Short mmCIF file of C-alpha atoms in Angstrom, two decimals:
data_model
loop_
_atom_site.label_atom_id
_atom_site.label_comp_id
_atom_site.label_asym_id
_atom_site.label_seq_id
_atom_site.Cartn_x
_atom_site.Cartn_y
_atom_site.Cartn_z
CA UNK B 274 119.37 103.90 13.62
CA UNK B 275 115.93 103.44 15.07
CA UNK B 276 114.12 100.40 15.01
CA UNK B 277 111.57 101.79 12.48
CA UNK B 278 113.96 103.75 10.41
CA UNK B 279 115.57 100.64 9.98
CA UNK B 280 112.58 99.28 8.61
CA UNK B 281 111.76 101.57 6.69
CA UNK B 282 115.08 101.97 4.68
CA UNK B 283 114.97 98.00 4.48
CA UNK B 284 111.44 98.48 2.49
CA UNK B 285 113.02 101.34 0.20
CA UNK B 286 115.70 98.91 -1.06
CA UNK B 287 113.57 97.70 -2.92
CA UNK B 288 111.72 99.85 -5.98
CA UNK B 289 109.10 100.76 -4.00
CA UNK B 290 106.11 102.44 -6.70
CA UNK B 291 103.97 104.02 -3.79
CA UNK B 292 103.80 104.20 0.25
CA UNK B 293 100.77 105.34 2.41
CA UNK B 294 101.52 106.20 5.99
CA UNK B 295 97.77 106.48 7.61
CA UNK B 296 96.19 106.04 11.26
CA UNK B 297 97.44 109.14 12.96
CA UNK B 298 98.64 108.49 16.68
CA UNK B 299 96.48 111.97 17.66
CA UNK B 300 93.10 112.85 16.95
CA UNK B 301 94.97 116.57 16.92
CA UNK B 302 97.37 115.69 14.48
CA UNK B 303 97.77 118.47 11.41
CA UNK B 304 97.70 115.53 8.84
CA UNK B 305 95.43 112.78 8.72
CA UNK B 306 97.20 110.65 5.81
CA UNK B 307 100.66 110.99 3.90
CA UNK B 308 100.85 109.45 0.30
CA UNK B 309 104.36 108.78 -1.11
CA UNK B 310 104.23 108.30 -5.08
CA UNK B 311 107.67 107.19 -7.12
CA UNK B 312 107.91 110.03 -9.73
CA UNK B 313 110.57 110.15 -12.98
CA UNK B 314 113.51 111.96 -11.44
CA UNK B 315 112.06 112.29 -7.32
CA UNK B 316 109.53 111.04 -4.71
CA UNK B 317 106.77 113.34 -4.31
CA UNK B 318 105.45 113.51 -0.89
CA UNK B 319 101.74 114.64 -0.29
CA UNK B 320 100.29 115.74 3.27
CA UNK B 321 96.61 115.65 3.46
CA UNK B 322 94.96 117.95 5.98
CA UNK B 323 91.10 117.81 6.97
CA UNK B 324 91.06 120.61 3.60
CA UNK B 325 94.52 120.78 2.09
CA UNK B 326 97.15 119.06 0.55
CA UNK B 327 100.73 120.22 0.94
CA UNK B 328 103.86 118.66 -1.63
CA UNK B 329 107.18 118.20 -1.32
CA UNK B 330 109.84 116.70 -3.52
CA UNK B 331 112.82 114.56 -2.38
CA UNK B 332 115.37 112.27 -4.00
CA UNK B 333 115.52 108.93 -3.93
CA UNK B 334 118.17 108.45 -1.68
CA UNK B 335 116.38 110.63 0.87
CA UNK B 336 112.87 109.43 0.22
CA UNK B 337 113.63 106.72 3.50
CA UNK B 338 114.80 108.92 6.34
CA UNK B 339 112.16 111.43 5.00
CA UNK B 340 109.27 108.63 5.52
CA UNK B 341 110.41 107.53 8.70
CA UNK B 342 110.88 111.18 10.00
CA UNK B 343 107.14 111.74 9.30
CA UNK B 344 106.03 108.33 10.63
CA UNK B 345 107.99 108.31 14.13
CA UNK B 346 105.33 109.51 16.79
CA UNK B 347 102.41 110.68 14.49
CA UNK B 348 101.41 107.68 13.06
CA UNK B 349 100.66 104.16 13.07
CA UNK B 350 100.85 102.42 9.83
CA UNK B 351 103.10 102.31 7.02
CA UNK B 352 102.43 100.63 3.28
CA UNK B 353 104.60 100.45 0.47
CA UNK B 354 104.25 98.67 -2.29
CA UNK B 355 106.46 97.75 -5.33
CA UNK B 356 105.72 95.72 -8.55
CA UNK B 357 104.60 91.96 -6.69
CA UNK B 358 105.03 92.71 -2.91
CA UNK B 359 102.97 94.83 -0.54
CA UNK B 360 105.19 95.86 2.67
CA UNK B 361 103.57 96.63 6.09
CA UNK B 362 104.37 97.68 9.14
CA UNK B 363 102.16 98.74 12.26
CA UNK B 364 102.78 100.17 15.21
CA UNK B 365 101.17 99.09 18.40
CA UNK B 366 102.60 100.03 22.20
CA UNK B 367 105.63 101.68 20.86
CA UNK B 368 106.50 98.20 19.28
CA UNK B 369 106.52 97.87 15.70
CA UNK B 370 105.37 94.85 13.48
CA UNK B 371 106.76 94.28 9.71
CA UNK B 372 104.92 91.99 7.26
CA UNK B 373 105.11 91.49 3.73
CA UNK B 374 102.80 89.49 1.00
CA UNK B 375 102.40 88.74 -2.67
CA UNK B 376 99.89 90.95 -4.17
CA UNK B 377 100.21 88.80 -7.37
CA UNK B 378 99.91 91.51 -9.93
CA UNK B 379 102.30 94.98 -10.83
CA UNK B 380 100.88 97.86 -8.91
CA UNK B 381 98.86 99.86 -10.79
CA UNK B 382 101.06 103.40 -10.02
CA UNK B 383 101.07 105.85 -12.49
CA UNK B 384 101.93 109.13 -10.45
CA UNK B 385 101.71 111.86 -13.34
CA UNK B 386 98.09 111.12 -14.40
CA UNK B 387 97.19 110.55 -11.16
CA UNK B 388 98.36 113.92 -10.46
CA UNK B 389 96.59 115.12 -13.70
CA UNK B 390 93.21 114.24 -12.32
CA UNK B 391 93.23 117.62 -10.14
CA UNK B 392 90.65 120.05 -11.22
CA UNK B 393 92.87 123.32 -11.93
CA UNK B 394 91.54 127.01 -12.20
CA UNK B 395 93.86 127.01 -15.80
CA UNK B 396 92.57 123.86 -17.31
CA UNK B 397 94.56 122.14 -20.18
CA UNK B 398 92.80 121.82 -23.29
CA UNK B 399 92.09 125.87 -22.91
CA UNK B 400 94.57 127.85 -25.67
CA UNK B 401 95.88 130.31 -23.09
CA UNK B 402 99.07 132.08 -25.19
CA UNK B 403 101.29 133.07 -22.30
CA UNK B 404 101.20 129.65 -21.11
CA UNK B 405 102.13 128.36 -24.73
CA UNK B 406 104.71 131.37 -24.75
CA UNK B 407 106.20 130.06 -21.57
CA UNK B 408 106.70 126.59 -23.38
CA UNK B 409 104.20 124.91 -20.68
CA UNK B 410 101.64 124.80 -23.33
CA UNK B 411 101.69 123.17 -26.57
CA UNK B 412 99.55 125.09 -29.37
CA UNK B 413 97.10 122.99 -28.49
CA UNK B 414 96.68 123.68 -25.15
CA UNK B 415 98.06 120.46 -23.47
CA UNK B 416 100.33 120.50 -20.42
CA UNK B 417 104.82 119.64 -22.10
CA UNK B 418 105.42 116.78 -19.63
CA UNK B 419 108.72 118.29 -18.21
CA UNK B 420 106.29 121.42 -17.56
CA UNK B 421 104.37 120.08 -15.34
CA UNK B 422 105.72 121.10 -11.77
CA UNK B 423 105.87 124.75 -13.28
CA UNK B 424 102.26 124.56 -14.64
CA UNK B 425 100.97 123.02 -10.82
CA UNK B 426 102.97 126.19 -9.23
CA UNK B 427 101.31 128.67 -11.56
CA UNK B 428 98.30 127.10 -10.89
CA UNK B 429 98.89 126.88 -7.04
CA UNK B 430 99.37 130.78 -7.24
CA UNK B 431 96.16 131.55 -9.22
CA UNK B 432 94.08 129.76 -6.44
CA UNK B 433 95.45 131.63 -3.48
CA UNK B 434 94.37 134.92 -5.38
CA UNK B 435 91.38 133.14 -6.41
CA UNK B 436 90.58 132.60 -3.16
CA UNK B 437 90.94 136.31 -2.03
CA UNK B 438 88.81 137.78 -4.74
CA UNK B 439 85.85 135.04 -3.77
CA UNK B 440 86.03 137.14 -0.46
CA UNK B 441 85.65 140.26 -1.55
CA UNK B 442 82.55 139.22 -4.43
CA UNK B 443 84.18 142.07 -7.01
CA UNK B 444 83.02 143.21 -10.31
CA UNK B 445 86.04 145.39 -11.12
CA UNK B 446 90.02 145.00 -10.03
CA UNK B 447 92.90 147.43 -10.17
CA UNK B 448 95.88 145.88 -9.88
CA UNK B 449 99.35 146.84 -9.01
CA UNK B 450 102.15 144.83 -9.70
CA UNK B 451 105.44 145.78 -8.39
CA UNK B 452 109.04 144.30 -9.65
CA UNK B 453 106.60 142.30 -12.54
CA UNK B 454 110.18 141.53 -14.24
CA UNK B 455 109.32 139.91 -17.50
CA UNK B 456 105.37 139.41 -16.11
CA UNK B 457 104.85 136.15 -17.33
CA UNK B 458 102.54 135.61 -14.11
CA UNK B 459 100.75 139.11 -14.38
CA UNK B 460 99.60 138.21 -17.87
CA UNK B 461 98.39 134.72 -16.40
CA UNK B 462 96.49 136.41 -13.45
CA UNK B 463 95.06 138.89 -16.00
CA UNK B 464 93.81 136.30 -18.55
CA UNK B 465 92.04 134.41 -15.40
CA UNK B 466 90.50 137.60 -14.14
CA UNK B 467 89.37 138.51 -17.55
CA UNK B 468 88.50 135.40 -18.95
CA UNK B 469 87.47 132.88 -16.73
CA UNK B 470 86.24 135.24 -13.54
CA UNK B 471 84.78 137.92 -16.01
CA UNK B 472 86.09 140.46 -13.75
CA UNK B 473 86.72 143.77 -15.32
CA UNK B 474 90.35 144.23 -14.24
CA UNK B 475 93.21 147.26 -14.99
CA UNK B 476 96.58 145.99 -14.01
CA UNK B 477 100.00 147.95 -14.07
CA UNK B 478 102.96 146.52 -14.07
CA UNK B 479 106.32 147.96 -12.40
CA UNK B 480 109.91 147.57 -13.28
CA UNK B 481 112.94 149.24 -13.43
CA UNK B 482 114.17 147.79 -16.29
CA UNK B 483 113.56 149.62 -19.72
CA UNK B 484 114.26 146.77 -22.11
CA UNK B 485 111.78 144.73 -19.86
CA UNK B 486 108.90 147.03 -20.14
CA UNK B 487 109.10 147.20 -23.25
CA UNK B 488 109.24 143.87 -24.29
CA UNK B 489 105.93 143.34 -21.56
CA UNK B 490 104.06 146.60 -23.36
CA UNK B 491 104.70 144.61 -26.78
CA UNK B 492 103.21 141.47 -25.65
CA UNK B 493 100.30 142.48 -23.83
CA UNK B 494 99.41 144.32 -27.05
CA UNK B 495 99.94 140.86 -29.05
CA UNK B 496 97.45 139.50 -26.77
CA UNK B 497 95.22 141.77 -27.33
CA UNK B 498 95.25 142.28 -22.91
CA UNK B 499 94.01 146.08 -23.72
CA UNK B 500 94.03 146.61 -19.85
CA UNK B 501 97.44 145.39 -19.38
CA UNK B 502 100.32 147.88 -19.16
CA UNK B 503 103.64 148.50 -18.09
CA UNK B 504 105.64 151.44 -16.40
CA UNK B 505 109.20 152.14 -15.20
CA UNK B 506 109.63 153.30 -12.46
CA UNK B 507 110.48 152.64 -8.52
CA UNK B 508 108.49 150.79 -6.05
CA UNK B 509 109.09 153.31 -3.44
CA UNK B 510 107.41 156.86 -4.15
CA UNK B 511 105.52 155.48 -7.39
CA UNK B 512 101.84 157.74 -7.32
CA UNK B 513 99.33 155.41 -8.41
CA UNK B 514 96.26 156.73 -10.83
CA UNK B 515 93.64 154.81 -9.74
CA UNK B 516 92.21 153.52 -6.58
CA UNK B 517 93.87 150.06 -5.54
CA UNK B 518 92.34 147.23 -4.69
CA UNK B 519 94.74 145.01 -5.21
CA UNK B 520 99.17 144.59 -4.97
CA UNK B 521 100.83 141.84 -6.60
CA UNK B 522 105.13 141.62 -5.40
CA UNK B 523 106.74 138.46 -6.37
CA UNK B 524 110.18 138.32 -5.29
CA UNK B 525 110.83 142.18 -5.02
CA UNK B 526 114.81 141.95 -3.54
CA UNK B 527 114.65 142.53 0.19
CA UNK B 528 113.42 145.85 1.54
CA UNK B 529 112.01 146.17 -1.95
CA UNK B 530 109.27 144.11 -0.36
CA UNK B 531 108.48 146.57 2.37
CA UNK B 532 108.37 149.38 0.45
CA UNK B 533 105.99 147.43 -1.45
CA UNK B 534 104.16 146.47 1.59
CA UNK B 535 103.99 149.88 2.79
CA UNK B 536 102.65 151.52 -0.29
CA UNK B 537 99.83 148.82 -0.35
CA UNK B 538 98.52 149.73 3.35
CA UNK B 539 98.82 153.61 2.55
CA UNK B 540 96.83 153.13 -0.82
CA UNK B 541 94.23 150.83 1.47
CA UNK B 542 94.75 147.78 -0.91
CA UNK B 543 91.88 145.69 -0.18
CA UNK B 544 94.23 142.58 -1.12
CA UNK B 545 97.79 141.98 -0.61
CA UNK B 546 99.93 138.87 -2.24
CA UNK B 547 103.82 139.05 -1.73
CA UNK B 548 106.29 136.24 -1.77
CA UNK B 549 109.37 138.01 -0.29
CA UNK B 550 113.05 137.21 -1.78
CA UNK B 551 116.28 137.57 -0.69
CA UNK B 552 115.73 139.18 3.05
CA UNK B 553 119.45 140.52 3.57
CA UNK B 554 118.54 143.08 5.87
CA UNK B 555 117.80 141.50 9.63
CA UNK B 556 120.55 139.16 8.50
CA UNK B 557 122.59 141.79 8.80
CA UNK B 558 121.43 143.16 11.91
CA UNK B 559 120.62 140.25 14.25
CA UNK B 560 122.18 140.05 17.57
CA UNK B 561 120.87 138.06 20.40
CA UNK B 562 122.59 136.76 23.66
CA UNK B 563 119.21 134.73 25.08
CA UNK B 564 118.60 132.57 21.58
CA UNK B 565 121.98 132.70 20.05
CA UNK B 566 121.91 128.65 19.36
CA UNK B 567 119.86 130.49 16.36
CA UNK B 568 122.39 132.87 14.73
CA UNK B 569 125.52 129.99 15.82
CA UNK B 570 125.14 128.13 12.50
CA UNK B 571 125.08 130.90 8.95
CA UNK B 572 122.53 128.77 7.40
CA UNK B 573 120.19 128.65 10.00
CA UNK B 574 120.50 132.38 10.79
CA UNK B 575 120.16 133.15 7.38
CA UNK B 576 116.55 131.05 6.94
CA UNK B 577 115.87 131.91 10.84
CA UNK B 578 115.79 135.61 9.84
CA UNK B 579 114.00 135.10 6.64
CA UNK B 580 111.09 133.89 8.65
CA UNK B 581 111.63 136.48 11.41
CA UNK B 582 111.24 139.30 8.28
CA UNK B 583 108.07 137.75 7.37
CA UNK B 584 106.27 136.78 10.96
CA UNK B 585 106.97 141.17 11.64
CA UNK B 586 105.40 141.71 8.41
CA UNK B 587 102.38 139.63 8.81
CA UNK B 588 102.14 141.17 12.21
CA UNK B 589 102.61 144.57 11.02
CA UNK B 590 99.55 144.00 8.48
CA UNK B 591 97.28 142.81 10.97
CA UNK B 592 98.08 145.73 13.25
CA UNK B 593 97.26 148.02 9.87
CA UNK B 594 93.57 146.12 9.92
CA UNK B 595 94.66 143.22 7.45
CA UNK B 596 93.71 140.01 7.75
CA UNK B 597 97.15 138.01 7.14
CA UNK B 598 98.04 134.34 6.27
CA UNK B 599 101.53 133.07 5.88
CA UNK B 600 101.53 130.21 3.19
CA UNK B 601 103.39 127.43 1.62
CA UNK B 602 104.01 128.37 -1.84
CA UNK B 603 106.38 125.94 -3.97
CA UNK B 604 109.03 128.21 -5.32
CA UNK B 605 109.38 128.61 -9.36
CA UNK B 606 112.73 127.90 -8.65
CA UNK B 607 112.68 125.42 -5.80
CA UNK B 608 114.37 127.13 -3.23
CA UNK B 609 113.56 127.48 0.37
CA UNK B 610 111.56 130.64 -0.43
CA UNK B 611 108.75 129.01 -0.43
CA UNK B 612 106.15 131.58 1.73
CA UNK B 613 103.73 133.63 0.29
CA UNK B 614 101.92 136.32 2.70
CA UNK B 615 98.02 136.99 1.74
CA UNK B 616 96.65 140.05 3.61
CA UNK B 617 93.21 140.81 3.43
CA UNK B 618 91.76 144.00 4.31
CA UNK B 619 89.07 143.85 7.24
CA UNK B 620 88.93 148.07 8.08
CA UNK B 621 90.11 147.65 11.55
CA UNK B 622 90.98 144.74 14.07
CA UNK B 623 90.19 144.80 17.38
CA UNK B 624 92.16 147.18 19.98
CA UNK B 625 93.27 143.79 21.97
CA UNK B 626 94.36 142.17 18.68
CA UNK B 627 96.30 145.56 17.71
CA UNK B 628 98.13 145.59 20.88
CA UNK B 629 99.31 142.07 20.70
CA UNK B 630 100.63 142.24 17.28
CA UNK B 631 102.63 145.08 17.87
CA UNK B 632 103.92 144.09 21.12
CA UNK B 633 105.20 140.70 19.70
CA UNK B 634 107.45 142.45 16.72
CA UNK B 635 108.53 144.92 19.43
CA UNK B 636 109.63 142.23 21.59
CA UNK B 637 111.55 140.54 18.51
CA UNK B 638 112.81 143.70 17.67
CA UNK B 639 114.74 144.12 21.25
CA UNK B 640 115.34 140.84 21.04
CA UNK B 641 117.07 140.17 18.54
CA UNK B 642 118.44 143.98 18.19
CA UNK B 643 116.92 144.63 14.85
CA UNK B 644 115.36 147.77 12.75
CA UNK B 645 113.20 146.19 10.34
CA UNK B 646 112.33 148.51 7.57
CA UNK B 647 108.81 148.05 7.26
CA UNK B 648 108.07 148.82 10.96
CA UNK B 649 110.31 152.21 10.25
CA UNK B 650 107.77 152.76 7.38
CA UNK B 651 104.52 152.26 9.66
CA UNK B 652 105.01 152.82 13.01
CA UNK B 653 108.49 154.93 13.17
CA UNK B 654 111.98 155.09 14.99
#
């Protein structure tokens, strides 16, 4: 064990309440401070860019080698503090220094209203009924404690569509969404649109189960969401009846997602949010003699050719004139699934940039010996 791993787990013996790791070793360094607060059941780990913050959850036995992993090489300091005792250690000339000192009172820590003090785009207080229908609202519109991480992912989702429509300075939305399944997050992104942006939006919802459109048709009518409705059908050959500006696909099962993709580029979607599930097919396919320390190990060729599936689709969307972002999105069920791709529709990128995007999936293609479905769907055999 390293010298400041050692540390490190030495300060975590104790019941550490809250840890700051600050002064990063590079002014090019993607965070610029790390805060580490004790929650109920987990640490939660936040990563502050110049304009973001990025969490992750880990258990208290991992919380140590975690901290030291994002210390070692990219910062300088490390703080911790428990009840009566701050800890400190610095790191000067690749030599590391460990103090400790009374601080003569409890630490004031209280991570979920700290957390609570975020400004979100669903506010609590607000009487929004599929949130109270979900059982993250109470009647009254405030936030069930063991809700919480559920409510901050819904809300998480909301501002990266949020941020899309901003761009695009709408009036009026139509919406597909494909494989809505029971649509608790369509009616959500329709009562912000509605409500809070004052958009004027028509969304459809598409699934192929009967019981489950049903059930969605009933409760948008309960809601009085007049603009809200819900189809069977397929995601691939479905004939939309209005102009699109606009395709929703959350977790659509493997190449259900391309299809999906595909219809959204033909239709000239001005926005595009997917978060892709269960990516069986290059799985299936991959076969590489130059990188095969990558499909030696079934775990890491299984997440290896997740991301593989979803760098060739953000590449394929750029080369259709979309302007793509891959992003961390906390999964509703916290599983490694965690990216959502935003495409935004610019008309047409640059010859140069065209080229290059294509060229890099065709180069993954041959070498990894794949046939990914959505490059069949744009571009051909």
């Amino acid at each position: 064990m390293s010298e400041l791993k050692d540390l490190i787990h030495k300060i975590f013996e104790n019941e550490i309440k809250k840890a700051v790791i600050s002064k990063p070793a590079s002014k090019q360094s993607e965070f610029k401070k790390i805060t580490i607060s004790r929650m109920p059941k987990f640490f939660q780990i936040a990563k502050h860019t110049e304009k973001q913050v990025f969490h992750e959850n880990v258990q208290f036995d991992e919380v140590a080698n975690r901290a030291s992993d994002l210390m070692e090489n990219d910062f300088l300091q490390f703080n911790a503090w428990d009840n009566d005792r701050e800890f400190y250690i610095t790191s000067k000339n690749g030599k590391f220094f460990y103090k400790t000192r009374s601080t003569g009172k409890e630490t004031p820590v209280a991570p979920v209203q700290h957390n609570r003090q975020k400004q979100y785009l669903l506010p609590e207080g607000q009487v929004i009924e599929p949130l109270v229908d979900m059982g993250i609202f109470t009647k009254d519109g405030k936030v069930i404690n063991s809700m919480y991480d559920k409510y901050k992912q819904i809300n998480r989702l909301i501002e990266i569509i949020d941020d899309g429509v901003r761009q695009q300075n709408l009036t009026k939305l139509n919406i597909i969404d494909f494989g809505c399944g029971k649509s608790y997050l369509t009616f959500i992104v329709y009562y912000y649109l509605t409500e809070i942006k004052k958009i004027e939006t028509n969304i459809i919802g598409l699934d192929l189960k009967k019981d489950v459109i049903e059930k969605c048709n009933k409760a948008a009518k309960k809601y009085g969401y007049k603009n809200l409705h819900f189809e069977l059908g397929d995601i691939n050959g479905y004939k939309c009846p209005f102009n699109v500006d606009m395709v929703i696909t959350l977790h659509a099962c493997d190449t259900a997602t391309d299809f999906a993709l595909y219809n959204a580029v033909n239709w000239g979607a001005k926005m595009i949010f997917s978060v892709p599930c269960c990516q069986h097919e290059l799985n299936s396919q991959i076969k590489t003699e130059n990188l095969s320390v990558l499909t030696r190990y079934g775990i890491i060729q299984d997440r290896f050719s997740a991301l593989l599936t979803d760098s060739i689709r953000g590449n394929l969307l750029e080369y259709c004139g979309y302007k793509t972002q891959l992003l961390e999105f906390i999964d509703f069920d916290h599983t490694p699934k965690n990216i959502l791709i935003r495409a935004v529709l610019k008309g047409s990128n640059p010859k140069a940039v065209k080229e290059k995007t294509l060229r890099e999936v065709k180069n993954a293609i041959e070498e990894f010996n794949v046939q990914p479905t959505l490059y069949k769907l744009l571009i051909g055999d």
